[in-house]
Coordinates of C-alpha atoms in Angstrom, one line a residue:
X1 CA 178.3 117.7 134.1
X2 CA 182.0 118.2 135.2
X3 CA 184.5 117.8 132.3
X4 CA 186.2 114.8 134.0
X5 CA 182.9 112.9 133.9
X6 CA 181.9 114.2 130.4
X7 CA 185.0 112.7 128.9
X8 CA 185.2 109.6 131.1
X9 CA 185.7 106.3 129.1
X10 CA 183.2 104.7 131.6
X11 CA 180.4 107.0 130.5
X12 CA 177.7 105.3 128.4
X13 CA 178.2 106.5 124.8
X14 CA 175.7 108.9 123.3
X15 CA 175.4 110.5 119.8
X16 CA 176.9 113.7 121.3
X17 CA 179.8 112.0 123.0
X18 CA 180.9 109.8 120.1
X19 CA 180.7 112.7 117.6
X20 CA 182.7 114.9 120.0
X21 CA 185.4 112.2 120.4
X22 CA 185.6 111.7 116.6
X23 CA 186.0 115.4 115.9
X24 CA 188.6 115.8 118.6
X25 CA 190.7 112.8 117.4
X26 CA 190.3 113.8 113.7
X27 CA 191.6 117.3 114.6
X28 CA 194.6 115.8 116.4
X29 CA 195.5 113.6 113.4
X30 CA 194.5 116.0 110.6
X31 CA 198.1 117.1 109.7
X32 CA 199.4 113.5 109.9
X33 CA 196.7 112.1 107.6
X34 CA 197.4 114.9 105.0
X35 CA 201.1 114.0 105.1
X36 CA 200.3 110.3 104.8
X37 CA 198.1 111.0 101.7
X38 CA 201.0 112.8 100.1
X39 CA 203.4 109.9 100.8
X40 CA 200.9 107.4 99.3
X41 CA 200.6 109.5 96.2
X42 CA 204.4 109.3 96.0
X43 CA 204.4 105.6 96.3
X44 CA 201.5 105.1 93.9
X45 CA 202.8 107.5 91.3
X46 CA 199.7 109.7 91.3
X47 CA 201.1 113.0 92.6
X48 CA 201.1 116.1 90.4
X49 CA 204.7 116.4 89.2
X50 CA 204.3 119.9 87.8
X51 CA 202.1 121.3 90.5
X52 CA 201.9 125.1 90.3
X53 CA 202.2 125.3 86.5
X54 CA 199.3 126.1 84.1
X55 CA 197.7 123.4 82.0
X56 CA 199.4 124.8 78.9
X57 CA 202.8 124.6 80.6
X58 CA 202.1 121.1 81.9
X59 CA 201.2 119.9 78.4
X60 CA 204.7 120.8 77.2
X61 CA 206.4 118.7 79.9
X62 CA 206.7 114.9 80.2
X63 CA 205.0 113.0 83.0
X64 CA 207.1 110.3 84.5
X65 CA 206.8 108.7 87.9
X66 CA 209.7 106.6 89.0
X67 CA 209.2 103.4 91.0
X68 CA 211.7 104.3 93.7
X69 CA 209.2 105.0 96.4
X70 CA 207.3 101.7 95.8
X71 CA 210.5 99.8 95.6
X72 CA 211.7 101.1 99.0
X73 CA 208.4 100.3 100.7
X74 CA 208.1 96.8 99.1
X75 CA 211.7 95.9 100.1
X76 CA 211.1 97.0 103.6
X77 CA 207.8 95.2 103.9
X78 CA 209.3 92.1 102.4
X79 CA 211.6 91.7 105.3
X80 CA 208.5 91.2 107.5
X81 CA 206.7 88.9 105.1
X82 CA 207.7 85.8 107.0
X83 CA 207.5 87.5 110.4
X84 CA 206.4 85.0 113.0
X85 CA 206.2 86.5 116.5
X86 CA 207.3 84.7 119.6
X87 CA 204.8 84.2 122.4
X88 CA 205.5 83.8 126.0
X89 CA 203.0 83.1 128.7
X90 CA 203.6 85.3 131.7
X91 CA 203.5 83.4 135.0
X92 CA 200.4 83.8 137.0
X93 CA 200.7 83.9 140.8
X94 CA 198.8 81.1 142.4
X95 CA 197.8 79.7 139.0
X96 CA 199.8 76.5 139.1
X97 CA 201.0 74.4 142.0
X98 CA 204.4 73.4 140.8
X99 CA 207.1 74.4 138.3
X100 CA 206.2 71.2 136.3
X101 CA 202.6 72.3 136.1
X102 CA 203.7 75.7 134.8
X103 CA 205.9 74.1 132.1
X104 CA 203.0 72.0 131.0
X105 CA 200.7 75.0 130.8
X106 CA 203.3 77.0 128.8
X107 CA 203.6 74.1 126.4
X108 CA 199.9 74.2 125.7
X109 CA 199.3 78.0 125.6
X110 CA 202.4 79.3 123.7
X111 CA 202.1 77.0 120.6
X112 CA 198.3 77.7 120.5
X113 CA 199.0 81.5 120.3
X114 CA 201.6 80.9 117.5
X115 CA 199.0 78.8 115.6
X116 CA 196.4 81.5 116.1
X117 CA 198.7 84.1 114.6
X118 CA 199.4 81.9 111.6
X119 CA 195.7 81.0 111.1
X120 CA 194.7 84.6 111.3
X121 CA 197.4 85.7 108.9
X122 CA 196.2 83.1 106.3
X123 CA 192.6 84.3 106.7
X124 CA 193.6 87.9 105.5
X125 CA 194.0 89.0 101.9
X126 CA 197.5 90.2 102.7
X127 CA 199.8 88.4 105.3
X128 CA 199.7 90.3 108.6
X129 CA 203.5 90.7 108.8
X130 CA 203.8 92.1 105.3
X131 CA 200.9 94.6 105.9
X132 CA 202.5 95.7 109.1
X133 CA 205.8 96.3 107.2
X134 CA 204.0 98.4 104.5
X135 CA 202.5 100.7 107.1
X136 CA 205.6 100.9 109.3
X137 CA 207.7 101.8 106.2
X138 CA 205.2 104.3 104.8
X139 CA 204.0 105.9 108.0
X140 CA 206.3 104.7 110.8
X141 CA 203.1 103.7 112.6
X142 CA 200.9 100.6 112.5
X143 CA 197.9 99.2 114.2
X144 CA 196.9 95.6 115.0
X145 CA 193.2 95.0 115.6
X146 CA 192.3 91.9 117.6
X147 CA 191.9 89.4 118.9
X148 CA 188.2 89.7 118.2
X149 CA 185.8 86.8 118.2
X150 CA 185.0 85.7 114.6
X151 CA 183.2 82.3 115.0
X152 CA 182.2 80.8 118.3
X153 CA 180.9 77.6 116.8
X154 CA 183.0 75.5 114.4
X155 CA 182.1 75.5 110.7
X156 CA 180.1 72.5 109.6
X157 CA 182.2 69.4 109.4
X158 CA 185.2 71.0 111.0
X159 CA 186.6 69.6 114.3
X160 CA 189.3 72.3 114.8
X161 CA 189.0 76.0 114.0
X162 CA 190.3 79.4 115.1
X163 CA 187.5 81.4 116.8
X164 CA 189.6 84.6 116.8
X165 CA 190.6 87.0 114.2
X166 CA 193.5 89.5 113.8
X167 CA 193.6 92.3 111.2
X168 CA 195.9 95.1 110.3
X169 CA 193.7 98.1 109.4
X170 CA 195.0 101.2 107.6
X171 CA 196.4 103.5 110.3
X172 CA 194.3 106.4 109.0
X173 CA 191.1 104.4 109.8
X174 CA 191.9 104.1 113.5
X175 CA 191.6 107.1 115.8
X176 CA 193.4 106.9 119.1
X177 CA 195.5 108.9 121.5
X178 CA 199.1 108.2 120.4
X179 CA 200.6 109.5 123.6
X180 CA 198.6 107.0 125.7
X181 CA 200.4 103.7 125.8
X182 CA 197.5 101.9 127.5
X183 CA 194.6 102.9 125.4
X184 CA 191.4 104.1 127.1
X185 CA 189.5 104.8 123.9
X186 CA 189.6 103.9 120.2
X187 CA 187.4 104.8 117.3
X188 CA 187.6 102.9 114.1
X189 CA 186.1 104.6 111.0
X190 CA 185.2 103.2 107.7
X191 CA 182.4 102.3 105.3
X192 CA 180.0 99.4 105.9
X193 CA 177.3 98.0 103.7
X194 CA 173.7 98.5 104.7
X195 CA 173.1 94.7 104.7
X196 CA 175.9 94.3 107.3
X197 CA 174.6 97.0 109.5
X198 CA 171.1 95.4 109.5
X199 CA 172.7 92.1 110.4
X200 CA 174.6 93.7 113.4
X201 CA 171.3 95.3 114.7
X202 CA 169.4 92.0 114.3
X203 CA 172.1 90.0 116.1
X204 CA 172.0 92.4 119.1
X205 CA 168.2 92.8 119.2
X206 CA 166.9 91.4 122.5
X207 CA 170.3 90.2 123.6
X208 CA 169.9 91.7 127.1
X209 CA 168.6 94.7 128.9
X210 CA 172.1 96.4 128.8
X211 CA 172.2 96.5 125.0
X212 CA 170.3 99.2 123.1
X213 CA 169.7 99.0 119.4
X214 CA 168.6 102.1 117.5
X215 CA 166.0 102.3 114.8
X216 CA 167.7 104.2 112.0
X217 CA 165.5 103.5 109.0
X218 CA 168.2 101.5 107.2
X219 CA 165.8 99.1 105.6
X220 CA 164.8 101.8 103.1
X221 CA 168.3 101.9 101.6
X222 CA 169.9 99.6 99.0
X223 CA 171.6 96.5 100.6
X224 CA 175.0 97.3 99.1
X225 CA 175.0 101.0 99.7
X226 CA 178.2 101.9 101.6
X227 CA 177.8 104.2 104.6
X228 CA 180.4 106.0 106.7
X229 CA 180.4 104.6 110.2
X230 CA 182.3 104.8 113.5
X231 CA 183.0 101.9 115.9
X232 CA 183.6 103.2 119.4
X233 CA 185.6 101.1 122.0
X234 CA 186.4 101.6 125.7
X235 CA 187.1 99.0 128.3
X236 CA 183.5 99.4 129.5
X237 CA 181.5 100.1 126.3
X238 CA 181.3 99.2 122.6
X239 CA 179.1 101.3 120.3
X240 CA 178.5 101.7 116.6
X241 CA 177.5 105.0 115.0
X242 CA 176.2 105.6 111.5
X243 CA 177.1 109.0 110.2
X244 CA 174.2 111.4 109.9
X245 CA 171.9 108.9 111.5
X246 CA 173.1 108.2 115.0
X247 CA 174.0 105.2 117.2
X248 CA 173.1 101.8 115.7
X249 CA 173.8 100.1 119.0
X250 CA 175.4 100.5 122.4
X251 CA 176.5 97.4 124.4
X252 CA 178.7 96.6 127.3
X253 CA 182.2 95.5 126.4
X254 CA 182.2 92.2 128.2
X255 CA 185.7 91.5 127.1
X256 CA 186.8 94.4 129.3
X257 CA 189.7 95.3 127.0
X258 CA 190.1 97.3 123.8
X259 CA 191.1 95.0 120.9
X260 CA 193.7 97.3 119.4
X261 CA 197.4 97.7 119.7
X262 CA 199.6 100.2 118.0
X263 CA 203.3 101.0 117.7
X264 CA 205.8 103.4 116.1
X265 CA 208.8 102.3 114.0
X266 CA 212.3 103.6 114.4
X267 CA 212.3 106.3 111.7
X268 CA 210.6 109.1 113.6
X269 CA 211.7 111.0 116.7
X270 CA 210.0 113.4 119.1
X271 CA 211.2 117.0 118.9
X272 CA 212.9 119.1 121.5
X273 CA 210.3 120.9 123.6
X274 CA 210.1 124.8 123.4
X275 CA 211.4 125.2 127.0
X276 CA 214.7 123.6 125.9
X277 CA 215.0 125.7 122.7
X278 CA 213.1 123.4 120.4
X279 CA 209.9 123.4 118.4
X280 CA 208.2 120.4 120.0
X281 CA 204.5 120.4 120.5
X282 CA 201.7 117.8 120.4
X283 CA 201.1 118.4 116.7
X284 CA 204.8 118.6 115.8
X285 CA 205.7 115.6 117.8
X286 CA 203.1 113.5 116.2
X287 CA 204.1 114.6 112.7
X288 CA 207.8 113.8 113.5
X289 CA 206.9 110.4 114.9
X290 CA 204.8 109.5 111.9
X291 CA 207.4 110.0 109.2
X292 CA 208.5 106.8 107.4
X293 CA 211.4 105.9 105.1
X294 CA 210.2 108.2 102.2
X295 CA 210.5 111.4 104.2
X296 CA 214.2 112.0 103.8
X297 CA 214.2 111.2 100.1
X298 CA 210.9 112.6 98.9
X299 CA 212.5 115.6 97.3
X300 CA 215.1 113.4 95.5
X301 CA 212.3 111.3 94.0
X302 CA 210.4 114.4 92.8
X303 CA 213.5 115.8 91.3
X304 CA 214.3 112.6 89.5
X305 CA 210.7 112.5 88.1
X306 CA 211.2 115.9 86.6
X307 CA 214.3 115.0 84.6

């Protein structure tokens, strides 16, 4: 199979294809994820202050972690706590007969989108704006997942409800090509409970001839056993792979879009390319673009903790 067909987002996902995509994306992000882990340990006060010393030498030194890193991140994220985006309905050619009709349509759609954001934010443990601020401040990079369908039918006794859901996942759990503005492929990784995986398979069983559900022997596991999984998205396909077991299901993406958006903050910058005397490269650019507000002061914080 030619390489351009092997890696085509239109190709039906297989175990081999999903594993290869995950490995390639993990390799691209490996250095960044390591750096992010170090910044999180700085914020959480869990890093080893006296790294490089013997246990006997460490025992003679005090262990103190200042709250500067956490204070900077919380202050930055707090500015976005009440963030409420503005929505604008782009005009559609031939969609309305007159300017008056367009105004009426805008008055219906734009408030609904704003209400959807507010409802989705209230449904999360942490407000969407604040969580976006945390990740932009920490990593200079954030991902918004959605809209995805949550409930097609209204809850019992409810007349009005929001059928869509928006979430802000940890950026390290979403694998994508950061140099691709219109995403062609996204893989979300994480752990799911066995009971939830069985529910997914049951929901999709017999849906239609295009959907394939795999028999992975999950019924022999404990219902609340957490298993590493990968959710694969293209504009054509949606698949779910259980690590070390294979594809749980493959189905067409009837939405015909990938429900993820991403963006960088204003702290990082791409580097000058080698042909112009710089050190820029795919890996270096990504590292430079994913540095948050702690990067310039990390050594100051460590020095203060040692005093």
